[in-house]
Coordinates of N, CA and C in Angstrom, one line a residue:
M1 N -70.1 -117.8 -20.4 CA -69.2 -118.8 -19.8 C -67.8 -118.2 -19.8
F2 N -67.2 -117.8 -21.0 CA -65.9 -117.3 -21.1 C -65.8 -115.9 -20.4
T3 N -66.8 -115.1 -20.4 CA -66.8 -113.8 -19.8 C -66.6 -114.0 -18.3
E4 N -67.3 -115.0 -17.7 CA -67.1 -115.2 -16.3 C -65.7 -115.6 -15.9
L5 N -65.0 -116.3 -16.8 CA -63.7 -116.7 -16.5 C -62.7 -115.5 -16.6
V6 N -63.0 -114.6 -17.4 CA -62.2 -113.4 -17.5 C -62.2 -112.6 -16.1
K7 N -63.4 -112.6 -15.5 CA -63.6 -111.9 -14.3 C -62.9 -112.5 -13.1
K8 N -62.6 -113.8 -13.1 CA -61.9 -114.4 -12.0 C -60.4 -114.0 -12.0
K9 N -59.9 -113.6 -10.9 CA -58.5 -113.2 -10.8 C -57.7 -114.4 -10.3
T10 N -56.9 -115.0 -11.1 CA -56.0 -116.1 -10.7 C -54.6 -115.7 -11.2
I11 N -53.6 -116.3 -10.5 CA -52.3 -116.0 -10.9 C -51.9 -117.0 -12.0
M12 N -51.6 -116.5 -13.2 CA -51.2 -117.3 -14.4 C -49.9 -116.9 -14.9
P13 N -49.1 -117.9 -15.4 CA -47.8 -117.6 -15.9 C -47.9 -116.6 -17.1
T14 N -47.0 -115.6 -17.1 CA -47.0 -114.6 -18.2 C -46.2 -115.2 -19.3
L15 N -46.8 -115.2 -20.5 CA -46.0 -115.7 -21.7 C -45.3 -114.6 -22.4
S16 N -45.9 -113.4 -22.5 CA -45.3 -112.3 -23.2 C -46.0 -111.0 -22.8
I17 N -45.2 -109.9 -23.0 CA -45.8 -108.6 -22.7 C -45.3 -107.7 -23.9
F18 N -46.2 -107.0 -24.6 CA -45.8 -106.1 -25.7 C -46.8 -105.0 -25.8
Y19 N -46.3 -103.8 -26.0 CA -47.2 -102.6 -26.2 C -48.2 -102.5 -25.1
G20 N -47.9 -102.9 -23.8 CA -48.8 -102.8 -22.7 C -49.8 -103.9 -22.6
I21 N -49.7 -104.9 -23.5 CA -50.6 -106.1 -23.5 C -49.9 -107.2 -22.8
K22 N -50.5 -107.8 -21.8 CA -50.0 -108.9 -21.1 C -50.7 -110.2 -21.5
V23 N -50.0 -111.2 -21.9 CA -50.5 -112.5 -22.3 C -50.2 -113.6 -21.3
T24 N -51.2 -114.3 -20.8 CA -51.0 -115.3 -19.8 C -51.7 -116.6 -20.3
M25 N -51.3 -117.7 -19.6 CA -52.0 -119.0 -19.8 C -52.1 -119.7 -18.5
N26 N -53.2 -120.3 -18.2 CA -53.4 -121.0 -17.0 C -53.1 -122.5 -17.1
Y27 N -52.5 -123.0 -16.0 CA -52.2 -124.5 -16.0 C -53.5 -125.3 -15.9
N28 N -54.4 -124.9 -15.2 CA -55.6 -125.7 -14.9 C -56.8 -125.0 -15.6
D29 N -56.8 -125.1 -17.0 CA -57.8 -124.4 -17.7 C -58.5 -125.4 -18.6
H30 N -59.6 -125.0 -19.2 CA -60.5 -125.8 -20.0 C -60.2 -125.7 -21.5
N31 N -60.6 -126.7 -22.3 CA -60.5 -126.5 -23.7 C -61.6 -125.6 -24.2
P32 N -61.5 -125.1 -25.4 CA -60.4 -125.2 -26.4 C -59.2 -124.3 -26.0
P33 N -58.0 -124.6 -26.6 CA -56.8 -123.8 -26.3 C -57.0 -122.3 -26.5
H34 N -56.6 -121.6 -25.4 CA -56.8 -120.1 -25.5 C -55.7 -119.4 -24.6
I35 N -55.6 -118.1 -24.8 CA -54.8 -117.3 -24.0 C -55.7 -116.2 -23.3
H36 N -55.1 -115.7 -22.2 CA -55.8 -114.6 -21.5 C -55.0 -113.3 -21.8
V37 N -55.6 -112.3 -22.2 CA -55.0 -111.0 -22.5 C -55.5 -109.9 -21.6
E38 N -54.6 -109.0 -21.2 CA -55.0 -107.8 -20.4 C -54.3 -106.6 -21.0
Y39 N -55.1 -105.5 -21.1 CA -54.6 -104.3 -21.6 C -55.3 -103.2 -20.9
Q40 N -54.6 -102.3 -20.2 CA -55.2 -101.3 -19.3 C -56.3 -101.9 -18.5
D41 N -57.5 -101.5 -18.6 CA -58.6 -102.0 -17.8 C -59.4 -103.1 -18.5
Y42 N -58.9 -103.6 -19.6 CA -59.6 -104.5 -20.4 C -59.0 -105.9 -20.2
E43 N -59.9 -106.9 -20.3 CA -59.5 -108.3 -20.2 C -60.3 -109.1 -21.2
A44 N -59.6 -110.1 -21.8 CA -60.3 -111.0 -22.8 C -59.7 -112.4 -22.8
I45 N -60.4 -113.3 -23.4 CA -59.8 -114.6 -23.7 C -59.8 -114.7 -25.2
V46 N -58.7 -115.2 -25.8 CA -58.6 -115.3 -27.2 C -58.2 -116.8 -27.6
M47 N -59.0 -117.4 -28.5 CA -58.8 -118.7 -28.9 C -57.6 -118.8 -29.8
I48 N -56.7 -119.7 -29.4 CA -55.4 -119.8 -30.1 C -55.6 -120.2 -31.6
Q49 N -56.5 -121.1 -31.9 CA -56.6 -121.6 -33.3 C -57.5 -120.7 -34.2
T50 N -58.4 -120.0 -33.6 CA -59.3 -119.2 -34.4 C -59.2 -117.7 -34.2
G51 N -58.6 -117.2 -33.1 CA -58.5 -115.8 -32.9 C -59.8 -115.2 -32.3
E52 N -60.8 -116.1 -32.1 CA -62.1 -115.6 -31.6 C -61.9 -115.0 -30.2
V53 N -62.6 -113.9 -29.9 CA -62.4 -113.2 -28.7 C -63.6 -113.2 -27.8
F54 N -63.4 -113.5 -26.5 CA -64.5 -113.4 -25.5 C -64.0 -112.4 -24.5
G55 N -64.8 -111.3 -24.3 CA -64.5 -110.3 -23.4 C -64.4 -109.0 -24.1
R56 N -63.7 -108.0 -23.5 CA -63.6 -106.6 -24.1 C -62.2 -106.3 -24.3
M57 N -61.9 -105.7 -25.4 CA -60.5 -105.3 -25.8 C -60.6 -104.2 -26.9
P58 N -59.9 -103.1 -26.7 CA -59.9 -102.1 -27.8 C -59.4 -102.7 -29.1
K59 N -60.0 -102.2 -30.2 CA -59.7 -102.7 -31.6 C -58.2 -102.7 -31.9
R60 N -57.5 -101.6 -31.5 CA -56.1 -101.4 -31.8 C -55.3 -102.5 -31.1
A61 N -55.6 -102.8 -29.8 CA -55.0 -103.8 -29.1 C -55.3 -105.2 -29.7
L62 N -56.5 -105.4 -30.1 CA -56.9 -106.7 -30.7 C -56.1 -106.9 -32.0
N63 N -55.9 -105.9 -32.8 CA -55.1 -106.1 -34.0 C -53.7 -106.5 -33.7
L64 N -53.1 -105.9 -32.7 CA -51.7 -106.3 -32.2 C -51.7 -107.8 -31.7
I65 N -52.8 -108.1 -31.0 CA -52.9 -109.5 -30.4 C -53.0 -110.5 -31.6
W66 N -53.8 -110.2 -32.5 CA -54.0 -111.1 -33.7 C -52.7 -111.3 -34.5
E67 N -52.0 -110.1 -34.7 CA -50.7 -110.2 -35.4 C -49.7 -111.1 -34.7
W68 N -49.7 -110.9 -33.4 CA -48.8 -111.7 -32.5 C -49.2 -113.2 -32.5
L69 N -50.5 -113.4 -32.5 CA -51.0 -114.8 -32.5 C -50.6 -115.5 -33.8
D70 N -50.8 -114.8 -34.9 CA -50.4 -115.4 -36.2 C -48.9 -115.8 -36.2
L71 N -48.1 -115.0 -35.6 CA -46.6 -115.3 -35.6 C -46.3 -116.4 -34.7
H72 N -47.0 -116.6 -33.6 CA -46.6 -117.6 -32.6 C -47.6 -118.7 -32.2
Q73 N -48.5 -119.0 -33.2 CA -49.6 -119.9 -32.9 C -49.0 -121.3 -32.5
S74 N -48.0 -121.8 -33.2 CA -47.5 -123.1 -32.9 C -46.8 -123.1 -31.5
E75 N -46.1 -122.1 -31.2 CA -45.5 -122.0 -29.8 C -46.6 -122.0 -28.7
L76 N -47.7 -121.3 -29.0 CA -48.8 -121.2 -28.0 C -49.5 -122.6 -27.9
L77 N -49.7 -123.3 -29.0 CA -50.3 -124.6 -28.9 C -49.3 -125.6 -28.1
E78 N -48.0 -125.4 -28.3 CA -47.1 -126.2 -27.6 C -47.1 -125.9 -26.1
N79 N -47.2 -124.6 -25.8 CA -47.4 -124.2 -24.4 C -48.7 -124.8 -23.8
W80 N -49.8 -124.8 -24.6 CA -51.0 -125.3 -24.1 C -50.9 -126.8 -23.7
Q81 N -50.2 -127.5 -24.6 CA -49.9 -129.0 -24.2 C -49.1 -129.1 -23.0
N82 N -48.1 -128.3 -22.8 CA -47.2 -128.3 -21.6 C -48.1 -128.0 -20.4
A83 N -49.0 -127.0 -20.5 CA -49.8 -126.6 -19.4 C -50.7 -127.8 -19.0
R84 N -51.3 -128.4 -19.9 CA -52.2 -129.6 -19.6 C -51.4 -130.7 -19.0
Q85 N -50.1 -130.8 -19.2 CA -49.3 -131.9 -18.6 C -48.5 -131.3 -17.4
R86 N -48.8 -130.1 -17.0 CA -48.2 -129.5 -15.8 C -46.7 -129.3 -16.0
K87 N -46.2 -129.1 -17.2 CA -44.8 -128.8 -17.5 C -44.6 -127.3 -17.6
P88 N -43.4 -126.9 -17.4 CA -43.1 -125.4 -17.5 C -43.5 -124.9 -18.9
L89 N -43.9 -123.6 -18.8 CA -44.3 -122.9 -20.0 C -43.1 -122.1 -20.5
N90 N -43.1 -121.9 -21.8 CA -42.0 -121.1 -22.4 C -42.4 -119.7 -22.7
R91 N -41.6 -118.8 -22.5 CA -41.8 -117.4 -22.9 C -41.9 -117.3 -24.4
V92 N -42.8 -116.4 -24.8 CA -43.0 -116.2 -26.3 C -42.5 -114.8 -26.6
D93 N -41.7 -114.6 -27.7 CA -41.2 -113.3 -28.0 C -42.4 -112.3 -28.3
P94 N -42.1 -111.1 -27.8 CA -43.2 -110.0 -28.1 C -43.1 -109.6 -29.5
L95 N -44.1 -108.7 -29.9 CA -44.0 -108.1 -31.2 C -42.8 -107.1 -31.1
P96 N -42.1 -106.9 -32.2 CA -41.0 -105.9 -32.2 C -41.5 -104.5 -32.1

């Protein structure tokens, strides 16, 4: 199910870009709360609350994503609620 969603190309607001990793969130998306990540030719969906990954992503990129997720989980959940209510999404600081 999640793998099929990764393959669909839709325009989603970009929340952050760091170390070549692009993080997006869709306004019209399904629960549970998640982000979409792209790095080079890899794409995955990452659950905001658990860090569970669906799709393919190099281990090095995943470690950066998980570190970023730990720092910004509350902001991401707030963005998820905004997206569900069709409100503007806030940019999230990248990793330093």
